[in-house]
mmCIF file of C-alpha atoms and ligand atoms in Angstrom:
data_model
loop_
_atom_site.group_PDB
_atom_site.id
_atom_site.type_symbol
_atom_site.label_atom_id
_atom_site.label_comp_id
_atom_site.label_asym_id
_atom_site.label_seq_id
_atom_site.Cartn_x
_atom_site.Cartn_y
_atom_site.Cartn_z
ATOM 1 C CA MET A 1 0.079 0.160 -0.377
ATOM 2 C CA ASP A 2 0.785 3.743 -1.125
ATOM 3 C CA SER A 3 3.205 4.563 2.056
ATOM 4 C CA ASN A 4 0.775 8.195 2.299
ATOM 5 C CA LEU A 5 -2.115 6.060 2.217
ATOM 6 C CA LEU A 6 -0.154 4.449 5.197
ATOM 7 C CA LYS A 7 0.530 7.449 7.396
ATOM 8 C CA ALA A 8 -3.350 8.833 6.737
ATOM 9 C CA ILE A 9 -4.490 5.490 8.512
ATOM 10 C CA GLU A 10 -2.348 5.657 11.058
ATOM 11 C CA ILE A 11 -2.975 8.894 12.280
ATOM 12 C CA LEU A 12 -6.652 7.900 11.505
ATOM 13 C CA ASN A 13 -6.560 5.229 14.310
ATOM 14 C CA ASN A 14 -4.465 7.385 16.959
ATOM 15 C CA ASP A 15 -7.390 10.055 17.129
ATOM 16 C CA GLY A 16 -5.688 12.655 14.537
ATOM 17 C CA ILE A 17 -7.166 14.010 11.864
ATOM 18 C CA VAL A 18 -6.700 14.383 8.033
ATOM 19 C CA GLY A 19 -6.510 15.936 5.078
ATOM 20 C CA MET A 20 -8.673 14.395 2.299
ATOM 21 C CA PRO A 21 -8.896 14.363 -0.654
ATOM 22 C CA THR A 22 -13.704 14.272 -2.671
ATOM 23 C CA GLU A 23 -14.125 14.859 -6.458
ATOM 24 C CA THR A 24 -15.925 18.257 -4.857
ATOM 25 C CA VAL A 25 -13.461 19.813 -2.345
ATOM 26 C CA TYR A 26 -10.370 18.524 0.051
ATOM 27 C CA GLY A 27 -12.117 17.756 3.532
ATOM 28 C CA LEU A 28 -10.549 17.566 7.199
ATOM 29 C CA ALA A 29 -11.292 13.826 8.361
ATOM 30 C CA GLY A 30 -11.217 11.926 11.084
ATOM 31 C CA LYS A 31 -13.274 8.336 12.639
ATOM 32 C CA ILE A 32 -17.377 8.765 13.851
ATOM 33 C CA ASN A 33 -16.073 6.735 16.380
ATOM 34 C CA SER A 34 -13.730 9.002 17.674
ATOM 35 C CA LYS A 35 -14.918 11.509 19.891
ATOM 36 C CA GLU A 36 -10.988 13.037 20.069
ATOM 37 C CA ALA A 37 -11.104 13.611 16.334
ATOM 38 C CA ILE A 38 -14.153 15.089 15.874
ATOM 39 C CA ASN A 39 -13.257 17.418 18.946
ATOM 40 C CA LYS A 40 -10.713 17.841 16.255
ATOM 41 C CA ILE A 41 -12.294 18.902 13.635
ATOM 42 C CA PHE A 42 -13.988 21.664 14.749
ATOM 43 C CA ALA A 43 -11.206 23.184 17.020
ATOM 44 C CA THR A 44 -8.360 22.953 13.605
ATOM 45 C CA LYS A 45 -11.862 24.720 11.448
ATOM 46 C CA GLU A 46 -12.859 27.396 14.482
ATOM 47 C CA ARG A 47 -16.692 25.455 13.455
ATOM 48 C CA PRO A 48 -18.865 26.233 15.994
ATOM 49 C CA PHE A 49 -20.110 23.427 17.506
ATOM 50 C CA PHE A 50 -24.147 24.247 15.991
ATOM 51 C CA ASP A 51 -22.761 23.176 11.837
ATOM 52 C CA PRO A 52 -23.372 19.238 11.588
ATOM 53 C CA LEU A 53 -20.779 17.542 9.700
ATOM 54 C CA ILE A 54 -21.748 15.596 6.721
ATOM 55 C CA VAL A 55 -20.540 12.066 7.196
ATOM 56 C CA HIS A 56 -18.561 9.692 3.977
ATOM 57 C CA VAL A 57 -19.205 6.218 3.344
ATOM 58 C CA ALA A 58 -17.381 3.429 0.522
ATOM 59 C CA SER A 59 -20.651 1.640 0.567
ATOM 60 C CA ILE A 60 -23.858 1.744 0.509
ATOM 61 C CA GLU A 61 -24.366 -1.118 3.429
ATOM 62 C CA GLN A 62 -22.157 1.518 5.122
ATOM 63 C CA ALA A 63 -24.414 4.146 4.257
ATOM 64 C CA LYS A 64 -27.785 1.519 5.914
ATOM 65 C CA SER A 65 -25.807 1.554 9.190
ATOM 66 C CA LEU A 66 -25.728 5.075 10.412
ATOM 67 C CA THR A 67 -29.495 5.851 9.754
ATOM 68 C CA SER A 68 -32.993 4.635 11.689
ATOM 69 C CA GLN A 69 -34.193 5.061 7.508
ATOM 70 C CA TRP A 70 -33.374 3.779 4.820
ATOM 71 C CA ASN A 71 -35.839 4.210 2.229
ATOM 72 C CA LEU A 72 -37.062 3.601 -0.783
ATOM 73 C CA ALA A 73 -36.005 7.949 -2.073
ATOM 74 C CA SER A 74 -32.351 7.242 -0.546
ATOM 75 C CA GLU A 75 -32.294 3.897 -2.474
ATOM 76 C CA ALA A 76 -32.693 5.470 -5.562
ATOM 77 C CA LEU A 77 -30.952 8.444 -5.344
ATOM 78 C CA SER A 78 -27.913 6.282 -3.774
ATOM 79 C CA GLN A 79 -28.777 3.824 -6.446
ATOM 80 C CA GLU A 80 -27.946 6.872 -9.166
ATOM 81 C CA PHE A 81 -25.666 9.258 -7.666
ATOM 82 C CA TRP A 82 -22.778 7.620 -4.962
ATOM 83 C CA PRO A 83 -20.274 7.768 -5.282
ATOM 84 C CA GLY A 84 -20.917 11.327 -6.136
ATOM 85 C CA PRO A 85 -21.335 14.894 -5.544
ATOM 86 C CA LEU A 86 -24.490 14.488 -3.473
ATOM 87 C CA THR A 87 -25.481 14.180 -0.338
ATOM 88 C CA LEU A 88 -28.170 12.143 1.226
ATOM 89 C CA ILE A 89 -30.110 14.082 4.884
ATOM 90 C CA LEU A 90 -31.836 11.023 6.967
ATOM 91 C CA LYS A 91 -33.121 9.864 9.968
ATOM 92 C CA LYS A 92 -29.420 9.300 12.141
ATOM 93 C CA ASN A 93 -28.787 6.152 14.735
ATOM 94 C CA ASP A 94 -26.901 5.633 17.417
ATOM 95 C CA SER A 95 -23.362 4.970 15.881
ATOM 96 C CA VAL A 96 -23.381 8.767 15.175
ATOM 97 C CA SER A 97 -22.818 10.777 17.872
ATOM 98 C CA ASP A 98 -24.858 14.631 19.241
ATOM 99 C CA LEU A 99 -21.355 16.074 18.544
ATOM 100 C CA ILE A 100 -21.360 15.278 14.470
ATOM 101 C CA THR A 101 -24.952 16.120 14.567
ATOM 102 C CA SER A 102 -24.795 19.230 16.388
ATOM 103 C CA GLY A 103 -27.611 17.638 18.148
ATOM 104 C CA LEU A 104 -29.930 16.471 15.438
ATOM 105 C CA ASP A 105 -31.694 13.057 14.861
ATOM 106 C CA THR A 106 -30.771 13.673 11.186
ATOM 107 C CA VAL A 107 -27.296 13.280 10.144
ATOM 108 C CA GLY A 108 -26.079 13.611 6.449
ATOM 109 C CA ILE A 109 -24.488 10.846 4.594
ATOM 110 C CA ARG A 110 -22.223 10.544 1.297
ATOM 111 C CA MET A 111 -19.912 8.833 -0.689
ATOM 112 C CA PRO A 112 -17.824 10.234 -2.316
ATOM 113 C CA ASN A 113 -16.308 9.809 -5.622
ATOM 114 C CA HIS A 114 -11.971 9.053 -5.179
ATOM 115 C CA PRO A 115 -10.200 6.398 -5.608
ATOM 116 C CA LEU A 116 -8.461 7.475 -2.434
ATOM 117 C CA ALA A 117 -10.961 8.908 -0.444
ATOM 118 C CA LEU A 118 -12.463 5.928 -1.279
ATOM 119 C CA ASP A 119 -9.835 3.480 -0.305
ATOM 120 C CA LEU A 120 -9.254 5.610 2.461
ATOM 121 C CA ILE A 121 -13.019 4.946 4.748
ATOM 122 C CA LYS A 122 -12.235 0.924 3.030
ATOM 123 C CA THR A 123 -9.261 0.372 4.831
ATOM 124 C CA ILE A 124 -10.549 2.316 7.717
ATOM 125 C CA GLY A 125 -13.497 -0.192 7.728
ATOM 126 C CA VAL A 126 -14.952 3.013 10.232
ATOM 127 C CA PRO A 127 -17.647 6.255 7.706
ATOM 128 C CA LEU A 128 -14.984 9.606 8.018
ATOM 129 C CA ALA A 129 -17.313 12.827 9.336
ATOM 130 C CA ALA A 130 -15.110 15.272 7.228
ATOM 131 C CA PRO A 131 -16.353 19.393 6.790
ATOM 132 C CA SER A 132 -14.341 21.021 3.340
ATOM 133 C CA ALA A 133 -10.626 21.584 5.215
ATOM 134 C CA ASN A 134 -10.689 25.450 5.308
ATOM 135 C CA LYS A 135 -11.248 27.577 8.296
ATOM 136 C CA PHE A 136 -14.864 28.418 8.818
ATOM 137 C CA GLY A 137 -16.697 30.802 6.402
ATOM 138 C CA LYS A 138 -13.040 31.255 4.230
ATOM 139 C CA THR A 139 -13.352 30.130 0.715
ATOM 140 C CA SER A 140 -13.078 25.990 0.304
ATOM 141 C CA PRO A 141 -9.873 24.199 -0.526
ATOM 142 C CA THR A 142 -10.037 21.837 -4.224
ATOM 143 C CA LYS A 143 -6.056 21.492 -3.587
ATOM 144 C CA LYS A 144 -3.679 19.593 -1.365
ATOM 145 C CA SER A 145 -1.597 22.420 -1.597
ATOM 146 C CA HIS A 146 -4.817 24.556 -0.226
ATOM 147 C CA VAL A 147 -5.156 22.810 2.206
ATOM 148 C CA ASP A 148 -1.672 23.360 3.347
ATOM 149 C CA SER A 149 -1.541 26.554 3.516
ATOM 150 C CA GLU A 150 -4.479 26.883 5.715
ATOM 151 C CA PHE A 151 -3.586 25.114 8.623
ATOM 152 C CA GLU A 152 -0.091 25.520 8.220
ATOM 153 C CA SER A 153 0.407 25.943 11.736
ATOM 154 C CA GLU A 154 -1.143 23.542 12.812
ATOM 155 C CA GLU A 155 0.420 21.091 10.738
ATOM 156 C CA ILE A 156 -1.949 18.745 8.866
ATOM 157 C CA PHE A 157 -0.971 15.984 7.041
ATOM 158 C CA CYS A 158 -3.082 16.108 3.245
ATOM 159 C CA LEU A 159 -3.395 13.053 1.281
ATOM 160 C CA GLU A 160 -1.924 14.280 -2.532
ATOM 161 C CA GLY A 161 -5.184 13.456 -5.248
ATOM 162 C CA GLY A 162 -5.003 16.167 -7.561
ATOM 163 C CA SER A 163 -7.479 18.945 -8.249
ATOM 164 C CA CYS A 164 -10.415 18.495 -7.392
ATOM 165 C CA GLU A 165 -12.819 17.405 -11.034
ATOM 166 C CA VAL A 166 -16.578 19.138 -9.561
ATOM 167 C CA GLY A 167 -14.701 21.886 -7.415
ATOM 168 C CA LEU A 168 -17.783 22.803 -5.831
ATOM 169 C CA GLU A 169 -19.455 21.083 -2.218
ATOM 170 C CA SER A 170 -22.769 18.452 -3.027
ATOM 171 C CA THR A 171 -25.713 18.830 -3.137
ATOM 172 C CA ILE A 172 -27.392 18.646 -0.060
ATOM 173 C CA VAL A 173 -30.693 17.300 -0.380
ATOM 174 C CA LYS A 174 -33.141 16.856 3.436
ATOM 175 C CA ILE A 175 -35.609 13.260 2.734
ATOM 176 C CA GLU A 176 -38.508 12.791 4.836
ATOM 177 C CA LEU A 177 -40.872 10.241 4.992
ATOM 178 C CA PHE A 178 -43.986 10.533 6.881
ATOM 179 C CA GLU A 179 -46.633 7.406 7.725
ATOM 180 C CA SER A 180 -48.425 9.032 5.125
ATOM 181 C CA ASN A 181 -45.566 6.943 2.905
ATOM 182 C CA GLU A 182 -45.214 11.012 1.436
ATOM 183 C CA TYR A 183 -42.062 12.022 1.198
ATOM 184 C CA SER A 184 -40.504 15.481 1.541
ATOM 185 C CA ILE A 185 -37.341 16.797 -0.590
ATOM 186 C CA GLN A 186 -35.163 19.687 0.557
ATOM 187 C CA LEU A 187 -32.388 20.851 -1.193
ATOM 188 C CA LEU A 188 -30.321 22.594 1.547
ATOM 189 C CA ARG A 189 -27.263 23.049 -0.493
ATOM 190 C CA SER A 190 -27.517 23.383 -4.860
ATOM 191 C CA GLY A 191 -24.229 21.744 -6.387
ATOM 192 C CA ARG A 192 -23.084 19.761 -9.413
ATOM 193 C CA ILE A 193 -26.513 17.335 -9.164
ATOM 194 C CA SER A 194 -29.497 19.581 -10.182
ATOM 195 C CA ILE A 195 -32.823 19.538 -8.081
ATOM 196 C CA ASP A 196 -34.586 18.518 -11.417
ATOM 197 C CA GLU A 197 -31.711 15.568 -11.490
ATOM 198 C CA ILE A 198 -33.161 14.322 -8.104
ATOM 199 C CA LEU A 199 -37.069 14.448 -8.765
ATOM 200 C CA ARG A 200 -35.762 13.082 -12.233
ATOM 201 C CA VAL A 201 -34.964 9.455 -10.131
ATOM 202 C CA LEU A 202 -37.483 9.427 -7.806
ATOM 203 C CA GLU A 203 -39.979 10.094 -10.431
ATOM 204 C CA LYS A 204 -38.598 7.094 -12.187
ATOM 205 C CA ASN A 205 -38.718 5.196 -9.300
ATOM 206 C CA LYS A 206 -42.320 5.833 -8.909
ATOM 207 C CA ILE A 207 -41.666 7.653 -6.050
ATOM 208 C CA LYS A 208 -44.515 9.964 -4.188
ATOM 209 C CA PHE A 209 -43.196 12.674 -2.965
ATOM 210 C CA ASN A 210 -43.222 17.117 -1.568
ATOM 211 C CA LEU A 211 -40.883 19.875 -2.610
ATOM 212 C CA THR A 212 -40.597 21.424 0.447
ATOM 213 C CA GLN A 213 -38.595 24.958 1.124
ATOM 214 C CA ALA A 214 -35.887 25.158 3.275
ATOM 215 C CA ILE A 215 -36.760 27.659 5.424
ATOM 216 C CA SER A 216 -34.605 26.488 9.442
ATOM 217 C CA LYS A 217 -30.578 27.747 9.293
ATOM 218 C CA ILE A 218 -28.782 25.617 10.405
ATOM 219 C CA GLU A 219 -31.216 22.750 7.323
ATOM 220 C CA ALA A 220 -29.933 24.755 5.001
ATOM 221 C CA PRO A 221 -25.353 25.412 5.138
ATOM 222 C CA GLY A 222 -24.533 27.901 3.436
ATOM 223 C CA GLN A 223 -27.141 29.919 3.887
ATOM 224 C CA MET A 224 -25.453 31.746 6.046
ATOM 225 C CA LYS A 225 -25.478 35.007 4.600
ATOM 226 C CA HIS A 226 -21.746 35.173 3.775
ATOM 227 C CA HIS A 227 -19.393 31.937 3.739
ATOM 228 C CA TYR A 228 -16.310 30.942 0.900
ATOM 229 C CA MET A 229 -14.737 34.450 1.870
ATOM 230 C CA PRO A 230 -10.785 35.041 0.934
ATOM 231 C CA ASN A 231 -8.811 37.171 2.858
ATOM 232 C CA LYS A 232 -9.649 40.463 0.862
ATOM 233 C CA PRO A 233 -12.102 42.433 -0.218
ATOM 234 C CA PHE A 234 -14.172 40.359 -3.205
ATOM 235 C CA ILE A 235 -16.501 42.625 -5.117
ATOM 236 C CA LEU A 236 -19.217 42.336 -7.102
ATOM 237 C CA VAL A 237 -20.095 44.979 -10.091
ATOM 238 C CA ASN A 238 -21.703 45.157 -13.340
ATOM 239 C CA ASP A 239 -18.711 46.598 -15.044
ATOM 240 C CA LEU A 240 -15.101 47.435 -15.019
ATOM 241 C CA ALA A 241 -15.335 50.543 -17.861
ATOM 242 C CA ASN A 242 -14.156 53.160 -15.383
ATOM 243 C CA PRO A 243 -12.161 51.674 -12.359
ATOM 244 C CA THR A 244 -11.614 54.989 -11.673
ATOM 245 C CA ALA A 245 -15.363 55.700 -10.586
ATOM 246 C CA ILE A 246 -15.907 52.025 -9.403
ATOM 247 C CA TYR A 247 -13.063 52.418 -6.796
ATOM 248 C CA GLN A 248 -14.782 55.952 -5.617
ATOM 249 C CA LYS A 249 -18.049 54.129 -5.395
ATOM 250 C CA ILE A 250 -15.990 50.504 -3.421
ATOM 251 C CA SER A 251 -13.650 52.803 -1.256
ATOM 252 C CA ASN A 252 -17.514 54.857 0.041
ATOM 253 C CA SER A 253 -18.957 52.102 0.444
ATOM 254 C CA LEU A 254 -16.200 49.859 2.273
ATOM 255 C CA LEU A 255 -15.557 52.290 4.108
ATOM 256 C CA SER A 256 -19.078 51.275 6.287
ATOM 257 C CA LEU A 257 -17.253 47.575 6.040
ATOM 258 C CA PRO A 258 -17.100 46.816 9.475
ATOM 259 C CA ASP A 259 -13.346 44.144 9.540
ATOM 260 C CA GLN A 260 -14.382 41.178 9.786
ATOM 261 C CA ILE A 261 -18.176 39.356 8.951
ATOM 262 C CA GLU A 262 -20.360 37.096 10.429
ATOM 263 C CA GLY A 263 -16.327 35.872 12.357
ATOM 264 C CA VAL A 264 -14.641 36.126 8.944
ATOM 265 C CA LYS A 265 -11.708 38.484 9.070
ATOM 266 C CA ILE A 266 -11.303 40.573 5.842
ATOM 267 C CA ILE A 267 -8.219 42.787 4.992
ATOM 268 C CA LYS A 268 -9.271 46.819 3.961
ATOM 269 C CA PRO A 269 -7.019 48.485 1.863
ATOM 270 C CA LYS A 270 -6.769 51.641 3.190
ATOM 271 C CA THR A 271 -6.363 53.258 -0.317
ATOM 272 C CA ILE A 272 -7.433 51.366 -3.216
ATOM 273 C CA LYS A 273 -4.648 51.528 -6.128
ATOM 274 C CA SER A 274 -5.184 48.149 -7.975
ATOM 275 C CA HIS A 275 -7.550 45.770 -8.591
ATOM 276 C CA ILE A 276 -7.662 41.939 -10.139
ATOM 277 C CA GLU A 277 -10.510 41.056 -11.637
ATOM 278 C CA LEU A 278 -11.649 36.768 -11.500
ATOM 279 C CA THR A 279 -11.932 35.756 -14.518
ATOM 280 C CA LEU A 280 -14.088 32.068 -15.448
ATOM 281 C CA SER A 281 -14.772 29.456 -18.393
ATOM 282 C CA LYS A 282 -18.148 30.295 -20.300
ATOM 283 C CA GLU A 283 -18.858 26.921 -19.479
ATOM 284 C CA PRO A 284 -20.748 26.478 -15.704
ATOM 285 C CA PHE A 285 -19.333 22.992 -15.073
ATOM 286 C CA MET A 286 -15.248 24.402 -16.271
ATOM 287 C CA ALA A 287 -15.941 27.783 -13.994
ATOM 288 C CA PHE A 288 -17.415 25.296 -11.038
ATOM 289 C CA ARG A 289 -14.508 23.304 -11.110
ATOM 290 C CA GLU A 290 -11.960 26.845 -11.256
ATOM 291 C CA PHE A 291 -13.462 29.114 -8.880
ATOM 292 C CA TYR A 292 -12.088 28.399 -5.174
ATOM 293 C CA SER A 293 -8.759 27.718 -7.339
ATOM 294 C CA ALA A 294 -8.854 30.992 -8.326
ATOM 295 C CA LEU A 295 -10.935 33.167 -5.639
ATOM 296 C CA ARG A 296 -7.632 31.851 -3.845
ATOM 297 C CA GLU A 297 -5.009 33.436 -6.540
ATOM 298 C CA ALA A 298 -6.420 36.881 -6.420
ATOM 299 C CA SER A 299 -6.318 36.964 -3.193
ATOM 300 C CA ASN A 300 -2.483 35.484 -2.458
ATOM 301 C CA SER A 301 -1.949 38.265 -4.854
ATOM 302 C CA THR A 302 -0.654 41.751 -5.031
ATOM 303 C CA ALA A 303 -4.571 43.662 -5.917
ATOM 304 C CA ASP A 304 -5.779 45.276 -2.989
ATOM 305 C CA ILE A 305 -9.477 43.712 -4.171
ATOM 306 C CA ILE A 306 -11.178 41.372 -5.715
ATOM 307 C CA VAL A 307 -13.820 42.318 -8.578
ATOM 308 C CA PHE A 308 -16.052 39.869 -10.895
ATOM 309 C CA VAL A 309 -18.049 41.216 -12.428
ATOM 310 C CA ARG A 310 -21.174 39.126 -13.141
ATOM 311 C CA PRO A 311 -22.008 37.972 -16.485
ATOM 312 C CA ASP A 312 -25.793 38.134 -17.295
ATOM 313 C CA TYR A 313 -25.874 34.261 -18.186
ATOM 314 C CA PHE A 314 -25.121 33.901 -14.337
ATOM 315 C CA ASP A 315 -28.849 33.745 -14.427
ATOM 316 C CA LEU A 316 -29.726 30.542 -15.599
ATOM 317 C CA PRO A 317 -30.658 27.675 -13.684
ATOM 318 C CA VAL A 318 -27.716 25.610 -14.483
ATOM 319 C CA TRP A 319 -25.036 28.874 -12.879
ATOM 320 C CA THR A 320 -26.762 27.792 -9.828
ATOM 321 C CA PRO A 321 -24.464 26.719 -7.450
ATOM 322 C CA LEU A 322 -21.831 29.004 -8.345
ATOM 323 C CA ASN A 323 -24.187 32.195 -7.902
ATOM 324 C CA GLU A 324 -25.582 31.492 -4.738
ATOM 325 C CA ARG A 325 -21.502 30.622 -3.920
ATOM 326 C CA ILE A 326 -20.201 33.975 -4.466
ATOM 327 C CA ASN A 327 -23.140 36.189 -3.547
ATOM 328 C CA LYS A 328 -21.727 34.686 -0.386
ATOM 329 C CA ALA A 329 -18.377 35.220 -0.855
ATOM 330 C CA ALA A 330 -18.583 38.251 -1.775
ATOM 331 C CA SER A 331 -18.205 41.478 0.336
ATOM 332 C CA LEU A 332 -20.248 44.295 -1.232
ATOM 333 C CA LYS A 333 -21.378 44.697 -4.633
ATOM 334 C CA VAL A 334 -21.843 47.533 -6.241
ATOM 335 C CA ASP A 335 -24.458 48.751 -8.658
HETATM 336 O O1 TXA B 401 -18.396 18.407 -0.702
HETATM 337 C C1 TXA B 401 -18.357 18.532 0.230
HETATM 338 O O2 TXA B 401 -20.529 17.748 1.021
HETATM 339 C C2 TXA B 401 -17.738 18.499 1.632
HETATM 340 C C3 TXA B 401 -16.437 17.617 0.792
HETATM 341 C C4 TXA B 401 -15.958 17.135 2.277
HETATM 342 O O3 TXA B 401 -17.230 16.340 0.807
HETATM 343 N N1 TXA B 401 -18.471 18.788 2.551
HETATM 344 C C5 TXA B 401 -18.837 20.066 3.286
HETATM 345 O O4 TXA B 401 -18.270 19.720 4.556
HETATM 346 O O5 TXA B 401 -18.876 20.327 2.355
HETATM 347 P P1 TXA B 401 -19.385 21.634 5.016
HETATM 348 O O6 TXA B 401 -19.107 20.625 6.919
HETATM 349 O O7 TXA B 401 -18.336 22.717 4.400
HETATM 350 O O8 TXA B 401 -20.778 21.876 4.850
HETATM 351 C C6 TXA B 401 -21.581 20.450 4.800
HETATM 352 C C7 TXA B 401 -23.188 21.217 5.280
HETATM 353 C C8 TXA B 401 -23.288 22.391 6.977
HETATM 354 O O9 TXA B 401 -23.609 23.759 6.304
HETATM 355 C C9 TXA B 401 -23.904 21.994 6.739
HETATM 356 O O10 TXA B 401 -24.673 22.915 7.248
HETATM 357 C C10 TXA B 401 -24.328 19.980 6.280
HETATM 358 O O11 TXA B 401 -23.955 19.679 5.571
HETATM 359 N N2 TXA B 401 -25.311 19.689 7.386
HETATM 360 C C11 TXA B 401 -24.876 18.303 7.279
HETATM 361 N N3 TXA B 401 -25.305 17.688 8.144
HETATM 362 C C12 TXA B 401 -26.351 18.105 8.303
HETATM 363 C C13 TXA B 401 -27.683 17.339 9.240
HETATM 364 N N4 TXA B 401 -27.690 16.634 9.914
HETATM 365 N N5 TXA B 401 -28.860 18.937 9.353
HETATM 366 C C14 TXA B 401 -28.594 19.108 7.989
HETATM 367 N N6 TXA B 401 -27.819 19.953 7.910
HETATM 368 C C15 TXA B 401 -26.256 19.640 7.657
HETATM 369 MG MG1 MG B 402 -17.225 24.244 4.447
#
């Protein structure tokens, strides 16, 4: 077996945590039956305990072992989309601690589509809890180097699994089964797998469901107003034809911006001398893949601010996952 994989296994078996590549973003993984490891995940990420973790499995059997209500809908969706970027929220059983689910009676489960992650989980024989491997509220990592720089002082060991193919976090769907045998389906986070694709699979399997709107705060992960934020002000603009005028508007708005937004610090320049423009592919799935990496690169540049000219086609449904993340990552929007 590969020596890095062996090292990761040894760390995990000693109640430690490791950086784990997946097809969406890199995760910060620990064994679900190690209280010490789970506590380390929250401490290392500086993540509040009210934000629950996703549990990663290597087989459908393993997923079933975590829930008290595996049902026709979870069977159909996992058969269709796993391994892949879909997290299912289901009723948990006692094998999943309250620490992982933040006291909720449900657990988020997914089977990642990355050979190293699957190898790791299979060899360990225990599911791995893993949030994205970034400090709370900050930009998600899509390369090992991102994880290494994020946790430089914590010296987290991270497996090298290349650039993440999907590049945005998994779609999260909550499934509830009522006594009437009807299902309620809720989209809690958009991602590469669209809600239409999900509903089509349920229909194909003749499953009766209601699509309900997500309302609650914790139930909707990225639903904090800000998330994925880089260290520099990231500003959405309609055009960049006259940078000087834009700088003026941005400077005025920056004055009223706090140094910290929802607990996340941003470094505000005293005066704006230069900007860097974030540019993304016009092909949506390619843009998903590029986004977090491009945002980090821009944040590491010498420019004072990052600007993004929001294209009109972002209103098309296929762009929803990226559009939502860009809105949350932005510190300001300037007309
Ligand atoms: O693609 C992904 O999902 C990545 C990779 C590493 O698998 N993971 C990820 O984890 O994005 P994280 O912790 O950054 O985001 C997971 C979100 C959390 O914000 C949390 O609110 C939500 O999932 N979540 C987890 N368990 C939940 C539950 N039982 N009910 C509602 N939301 C839940
Ligand atoms: Mg995250």
